PDB file of C-alpha atoms in Angstrom:
ATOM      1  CA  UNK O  40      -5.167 -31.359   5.385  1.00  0.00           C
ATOM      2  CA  UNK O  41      -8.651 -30.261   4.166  1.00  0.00           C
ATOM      3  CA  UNK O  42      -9.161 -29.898   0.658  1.00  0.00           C
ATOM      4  CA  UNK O  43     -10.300 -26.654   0.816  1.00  0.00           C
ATOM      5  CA  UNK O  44      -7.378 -25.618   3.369  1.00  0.00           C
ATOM      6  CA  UNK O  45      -5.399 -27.143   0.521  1.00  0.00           C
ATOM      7  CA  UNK O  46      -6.833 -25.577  -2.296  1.00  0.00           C
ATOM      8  CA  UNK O  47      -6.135 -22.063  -0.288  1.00  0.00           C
ATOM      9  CA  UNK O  48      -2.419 -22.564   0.060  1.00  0.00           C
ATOM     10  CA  UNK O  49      -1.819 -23.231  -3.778  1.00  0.00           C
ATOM     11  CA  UNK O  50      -4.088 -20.137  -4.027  1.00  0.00           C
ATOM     12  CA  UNK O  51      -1.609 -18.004  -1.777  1.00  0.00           C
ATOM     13  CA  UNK O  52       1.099 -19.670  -3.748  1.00  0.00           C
ATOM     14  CA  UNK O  53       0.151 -18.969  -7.339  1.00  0.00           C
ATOM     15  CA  UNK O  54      -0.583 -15.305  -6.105  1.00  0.00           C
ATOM     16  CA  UNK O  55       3.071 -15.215  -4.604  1.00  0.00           C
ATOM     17  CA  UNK O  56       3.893 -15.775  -8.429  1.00  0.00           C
ATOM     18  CA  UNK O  57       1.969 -12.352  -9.249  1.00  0.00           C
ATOM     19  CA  UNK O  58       4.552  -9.731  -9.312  1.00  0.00           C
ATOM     20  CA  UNK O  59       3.015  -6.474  -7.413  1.00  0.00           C
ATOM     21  CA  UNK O  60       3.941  -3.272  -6.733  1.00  0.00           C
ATOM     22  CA  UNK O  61       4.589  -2.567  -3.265  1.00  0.00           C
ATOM     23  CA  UNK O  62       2.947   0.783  -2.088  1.00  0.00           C
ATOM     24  CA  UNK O  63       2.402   2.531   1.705  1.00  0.00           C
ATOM     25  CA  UNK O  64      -1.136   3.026   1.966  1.00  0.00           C
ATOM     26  CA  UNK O  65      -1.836   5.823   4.507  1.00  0.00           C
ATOM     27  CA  UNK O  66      -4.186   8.168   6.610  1.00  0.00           C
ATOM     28  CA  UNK O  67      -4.056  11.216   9.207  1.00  0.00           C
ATOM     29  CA  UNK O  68      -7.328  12.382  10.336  1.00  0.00           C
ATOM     30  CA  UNK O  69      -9.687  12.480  13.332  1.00  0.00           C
ATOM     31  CA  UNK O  70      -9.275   8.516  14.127  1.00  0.00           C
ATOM     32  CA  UNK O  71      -5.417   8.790  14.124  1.00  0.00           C
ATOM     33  CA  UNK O  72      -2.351   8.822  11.323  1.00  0.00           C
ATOM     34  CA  UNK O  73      -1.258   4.811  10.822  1.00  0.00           C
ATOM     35  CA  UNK O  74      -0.157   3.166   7.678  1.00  0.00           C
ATOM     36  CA  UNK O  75       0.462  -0.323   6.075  1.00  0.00           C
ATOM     37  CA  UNK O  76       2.637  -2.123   3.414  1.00  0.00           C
ATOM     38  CA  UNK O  77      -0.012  -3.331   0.482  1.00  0.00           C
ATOM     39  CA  UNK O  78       0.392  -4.823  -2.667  1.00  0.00           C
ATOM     40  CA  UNK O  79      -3.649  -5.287  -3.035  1.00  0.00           C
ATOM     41  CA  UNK O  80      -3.703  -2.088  -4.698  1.00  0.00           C
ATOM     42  CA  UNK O  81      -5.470  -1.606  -8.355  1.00  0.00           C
ATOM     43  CA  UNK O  82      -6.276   0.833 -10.905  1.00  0.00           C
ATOM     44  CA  UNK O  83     -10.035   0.540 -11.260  1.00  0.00           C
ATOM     45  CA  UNK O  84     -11.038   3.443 -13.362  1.00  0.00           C
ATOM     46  CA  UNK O  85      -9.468   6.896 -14.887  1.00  0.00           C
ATOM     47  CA  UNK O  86     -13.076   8.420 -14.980  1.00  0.00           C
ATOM     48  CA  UNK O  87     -13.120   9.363 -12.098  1.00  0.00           C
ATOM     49  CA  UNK O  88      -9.678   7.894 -11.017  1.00  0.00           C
ATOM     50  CA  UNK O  89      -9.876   5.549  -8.288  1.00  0.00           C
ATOM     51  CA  UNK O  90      -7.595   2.564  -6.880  1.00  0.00           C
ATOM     52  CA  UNK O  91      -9.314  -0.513  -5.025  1.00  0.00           C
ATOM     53  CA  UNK O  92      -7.378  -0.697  -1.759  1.00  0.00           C
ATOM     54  CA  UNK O  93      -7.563  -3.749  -0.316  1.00  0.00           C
ATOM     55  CA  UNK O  94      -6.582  -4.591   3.542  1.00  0.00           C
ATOM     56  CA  UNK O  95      -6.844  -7.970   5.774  1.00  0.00           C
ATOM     57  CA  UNK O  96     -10.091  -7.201   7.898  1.00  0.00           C
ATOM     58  CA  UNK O  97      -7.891  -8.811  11.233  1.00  0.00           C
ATOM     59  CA  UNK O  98      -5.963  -5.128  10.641  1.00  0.00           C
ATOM     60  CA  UNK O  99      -6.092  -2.605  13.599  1.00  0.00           C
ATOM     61  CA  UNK O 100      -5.936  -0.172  10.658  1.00  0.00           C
ATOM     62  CA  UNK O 101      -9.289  -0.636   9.173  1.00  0.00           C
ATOM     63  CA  UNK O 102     -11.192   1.296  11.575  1.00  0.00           C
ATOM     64  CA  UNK O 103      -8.783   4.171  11.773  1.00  0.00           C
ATOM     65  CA  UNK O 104      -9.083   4.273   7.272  1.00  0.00           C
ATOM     66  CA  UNK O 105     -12.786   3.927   7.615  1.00  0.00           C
ATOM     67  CA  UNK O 106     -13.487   6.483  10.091  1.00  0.00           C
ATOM     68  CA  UNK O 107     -10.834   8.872   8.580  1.00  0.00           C
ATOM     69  CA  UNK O 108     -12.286   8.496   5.063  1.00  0.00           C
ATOM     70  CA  UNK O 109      -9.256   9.874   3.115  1.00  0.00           C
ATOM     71  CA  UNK O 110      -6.017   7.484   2.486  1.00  0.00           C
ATOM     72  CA  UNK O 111      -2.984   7.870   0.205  1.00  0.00           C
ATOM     73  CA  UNK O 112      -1.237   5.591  -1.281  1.00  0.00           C
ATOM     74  CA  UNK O 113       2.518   5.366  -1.618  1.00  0.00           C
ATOM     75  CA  UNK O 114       3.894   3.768  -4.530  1.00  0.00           C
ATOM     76  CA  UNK O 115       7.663   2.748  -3.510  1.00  0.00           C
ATOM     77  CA  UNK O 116      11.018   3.031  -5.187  1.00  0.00           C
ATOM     78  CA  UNK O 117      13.459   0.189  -5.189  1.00  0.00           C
ATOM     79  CA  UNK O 118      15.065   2.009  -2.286  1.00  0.00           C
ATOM     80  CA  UNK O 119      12.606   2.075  -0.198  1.00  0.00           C
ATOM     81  CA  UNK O 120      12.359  -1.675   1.313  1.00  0.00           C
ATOM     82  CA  UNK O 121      12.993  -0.969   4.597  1.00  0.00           C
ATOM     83  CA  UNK O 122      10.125   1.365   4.851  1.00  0.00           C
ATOM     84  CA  UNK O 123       8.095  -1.242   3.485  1.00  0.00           C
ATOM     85  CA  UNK O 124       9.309  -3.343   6.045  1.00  0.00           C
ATOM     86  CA  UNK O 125       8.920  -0.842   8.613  1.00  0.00           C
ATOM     87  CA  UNK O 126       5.146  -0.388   7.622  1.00  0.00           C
ATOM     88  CA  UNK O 127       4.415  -4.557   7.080  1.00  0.00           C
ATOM     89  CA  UNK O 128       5.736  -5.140  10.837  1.00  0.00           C
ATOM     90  CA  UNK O 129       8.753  -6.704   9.562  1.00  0.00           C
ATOM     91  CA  UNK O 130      10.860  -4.918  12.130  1.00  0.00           C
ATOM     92  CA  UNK O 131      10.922  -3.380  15.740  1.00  0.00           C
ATOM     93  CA  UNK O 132       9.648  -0.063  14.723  1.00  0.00           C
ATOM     94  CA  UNK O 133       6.631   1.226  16.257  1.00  0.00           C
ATOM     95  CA  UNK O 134       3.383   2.865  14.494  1.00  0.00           C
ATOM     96  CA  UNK O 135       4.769   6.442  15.544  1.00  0.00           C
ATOM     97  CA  UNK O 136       8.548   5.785  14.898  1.00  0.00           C
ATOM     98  CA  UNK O 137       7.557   5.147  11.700  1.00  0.00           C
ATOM     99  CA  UNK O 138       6.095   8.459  11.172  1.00  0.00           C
ATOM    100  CA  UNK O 139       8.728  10.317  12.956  1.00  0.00           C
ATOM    101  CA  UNK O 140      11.398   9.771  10.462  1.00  0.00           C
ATOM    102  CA  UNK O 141      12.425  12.448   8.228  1.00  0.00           C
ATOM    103  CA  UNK O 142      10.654  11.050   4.820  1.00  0.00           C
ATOM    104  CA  UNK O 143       7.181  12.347   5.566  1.00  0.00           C
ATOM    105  CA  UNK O 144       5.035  15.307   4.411  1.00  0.00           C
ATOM    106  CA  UNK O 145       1.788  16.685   4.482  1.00  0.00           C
ATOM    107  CA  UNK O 146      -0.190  16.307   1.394  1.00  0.00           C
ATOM    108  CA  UNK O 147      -2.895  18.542  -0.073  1.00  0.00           C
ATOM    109  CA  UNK O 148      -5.594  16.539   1.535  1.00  0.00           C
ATOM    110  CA  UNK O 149      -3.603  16.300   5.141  1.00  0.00           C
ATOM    111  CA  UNK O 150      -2.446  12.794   4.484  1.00  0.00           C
ATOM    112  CA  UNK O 151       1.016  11.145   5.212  1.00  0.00           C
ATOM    113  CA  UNK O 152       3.045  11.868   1.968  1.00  0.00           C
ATOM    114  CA  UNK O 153       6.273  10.038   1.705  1.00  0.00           C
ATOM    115  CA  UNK O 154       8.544  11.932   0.192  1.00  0.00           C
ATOM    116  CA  UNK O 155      11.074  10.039  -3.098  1.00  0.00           C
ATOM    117  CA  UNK O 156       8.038   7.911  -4.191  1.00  0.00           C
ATOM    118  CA  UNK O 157       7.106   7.470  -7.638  1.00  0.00           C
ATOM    119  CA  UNK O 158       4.056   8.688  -6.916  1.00  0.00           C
ATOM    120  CA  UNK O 159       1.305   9.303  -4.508  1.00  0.00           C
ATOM    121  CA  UNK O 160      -2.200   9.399  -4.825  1.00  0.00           C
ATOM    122  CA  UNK O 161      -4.092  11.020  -2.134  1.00  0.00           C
ATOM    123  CA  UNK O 162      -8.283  10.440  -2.019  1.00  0.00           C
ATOM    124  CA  UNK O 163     -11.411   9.695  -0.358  1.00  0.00           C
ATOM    125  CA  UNK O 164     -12.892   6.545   0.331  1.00  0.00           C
ATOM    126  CA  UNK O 165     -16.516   6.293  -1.782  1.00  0.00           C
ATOM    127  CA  UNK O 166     -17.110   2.599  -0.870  1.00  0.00           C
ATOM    128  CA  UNK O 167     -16.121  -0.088   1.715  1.00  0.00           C
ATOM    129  CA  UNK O 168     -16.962  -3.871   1.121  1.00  0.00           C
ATOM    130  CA  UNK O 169     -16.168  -7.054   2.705  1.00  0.00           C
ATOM    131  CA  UNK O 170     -14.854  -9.727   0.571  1.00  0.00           C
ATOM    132  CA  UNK O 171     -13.569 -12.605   2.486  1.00  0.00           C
ATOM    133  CA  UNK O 172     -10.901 -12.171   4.692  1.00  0.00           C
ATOM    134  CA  UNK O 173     -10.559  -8.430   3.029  1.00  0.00           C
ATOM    135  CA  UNK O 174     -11.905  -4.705   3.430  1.00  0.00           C
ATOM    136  CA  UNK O 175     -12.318  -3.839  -0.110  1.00  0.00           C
ATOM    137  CA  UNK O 176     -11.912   0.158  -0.289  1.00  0.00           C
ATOM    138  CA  UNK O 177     -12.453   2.043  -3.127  1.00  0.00           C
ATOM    139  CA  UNK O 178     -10.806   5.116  -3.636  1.00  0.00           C
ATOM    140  CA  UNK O 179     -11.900   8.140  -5.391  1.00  0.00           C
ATOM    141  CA  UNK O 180      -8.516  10.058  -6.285  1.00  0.00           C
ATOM    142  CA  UNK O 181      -8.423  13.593  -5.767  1.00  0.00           C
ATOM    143  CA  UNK O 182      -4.366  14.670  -5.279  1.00  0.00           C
ATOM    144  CA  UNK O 183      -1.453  13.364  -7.282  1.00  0.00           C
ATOM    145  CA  UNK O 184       2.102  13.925  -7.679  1.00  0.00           C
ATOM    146  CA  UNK O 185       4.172  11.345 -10.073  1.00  0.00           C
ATOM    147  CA  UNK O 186       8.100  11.458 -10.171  1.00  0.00           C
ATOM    148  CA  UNK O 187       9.752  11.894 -13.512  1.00  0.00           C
ATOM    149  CA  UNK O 188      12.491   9.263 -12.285  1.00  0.00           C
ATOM    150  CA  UNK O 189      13.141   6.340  -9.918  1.00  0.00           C
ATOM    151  CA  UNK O 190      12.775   2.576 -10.463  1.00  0.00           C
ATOM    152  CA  UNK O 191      10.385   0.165  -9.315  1.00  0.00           C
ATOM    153  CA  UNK O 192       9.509  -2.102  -6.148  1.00  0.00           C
ATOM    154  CA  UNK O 193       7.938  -5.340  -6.576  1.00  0.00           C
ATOM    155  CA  UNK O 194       6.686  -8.294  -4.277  1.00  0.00           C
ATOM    156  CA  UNK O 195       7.625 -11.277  -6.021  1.00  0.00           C
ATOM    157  CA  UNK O 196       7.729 -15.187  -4.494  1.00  0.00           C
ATOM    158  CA  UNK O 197       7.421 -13.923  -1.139  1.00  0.00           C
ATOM    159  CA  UNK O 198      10.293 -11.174  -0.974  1.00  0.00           C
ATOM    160  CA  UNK O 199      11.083  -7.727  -2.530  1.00  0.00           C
ATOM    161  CA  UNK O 200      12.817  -7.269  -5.806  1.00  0.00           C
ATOM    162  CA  UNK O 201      13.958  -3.815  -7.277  1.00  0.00           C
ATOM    163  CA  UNK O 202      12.775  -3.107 -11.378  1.00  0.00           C
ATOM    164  CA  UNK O 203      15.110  -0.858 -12.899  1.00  0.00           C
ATOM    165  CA  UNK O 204      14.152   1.039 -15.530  1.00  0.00           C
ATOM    166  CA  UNK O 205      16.787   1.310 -18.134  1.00  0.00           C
ATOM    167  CA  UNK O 206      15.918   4.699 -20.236  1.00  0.00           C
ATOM    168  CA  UNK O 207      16.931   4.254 -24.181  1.00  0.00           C
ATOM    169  CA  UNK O 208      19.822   7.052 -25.233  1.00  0.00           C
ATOM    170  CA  UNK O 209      18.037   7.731 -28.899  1.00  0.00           C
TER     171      UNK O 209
END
């Protein structure tokens, strides 16, 4: 093995280690609706607010969030795996199935709202690089709805853990 192929699996491993919140990241618009599990997602700024969305460049998706401009990302509750499966290709459910089930809603900005998140965050894409093997999007938020309750979904090691959130009675 290379050293550099080497040096790229302990990289993948160490970021396995980096606990990450697992979100839907999705569009509707002119190119087509699709949507994909990401935990590349990151608060850059609160003036304006905007997330840095990032997606493998191999993804079919990229061209349907680049030429649709607008995305919203789905931040998951602990019982919400199997959508996240659904939406990484973990299972036999197609692009469309996936939309047809009952969980989904229109946002303000026409987007593909799943409904029980912990929050959503619809917006517009202001920038697109390529970084590596990525599509680095940033995302200029313009719609968002937070959930007073729920508990958390994480990536962790390579599988999905829930975070509870245990509220204090005092």
């Amino acid at each position: 093995m290379s050293q550099e192929n080497e040096h790229r699996l302990l990289f993948r491993d160490a970021m396995a280690s980096l606990s990450a919140a697992v979100n839907i990241v999705t569009t509707d618009g002119p190119a087509g609706r699709c949507g994909i599990t990401a935990t590349a997602v990151c608060s850059v700024t609160d003036t304006p607010p905007t997330l840095l969305v990032c997606i493998n460049r191999n993804s079919a998706m990229n061209p349907v969030f680049q030429a649709n401009q607008r995305l919203c990302v789905n931040v998951l509750n602990h019982e919400q795996e199997l959508m996240a499966r659904h939406f990484a290709g973990m299972t036999e459910v197609s692009m469309e199935e996936r939309f047809r089930l009952d969980e989904w809603q229109n946002g303000a900005l026409g987007q593909p709202v799943l409904r029980n998140t912990l929050a959503s965050l619809e917006g517009e894409i202001e920038q697109i690089q390529s970084i590596g093997t990525h599509q680095v999007y940033l995302v200029q938020i313009r719609q968002i709805v937070v959930s007073a309750a729920g508990n958390g979904l994480i990536y962790f090691k390579r599988n999905f853990h829930p975070v509870i959130h245990e509220m204090s009675l005092a």
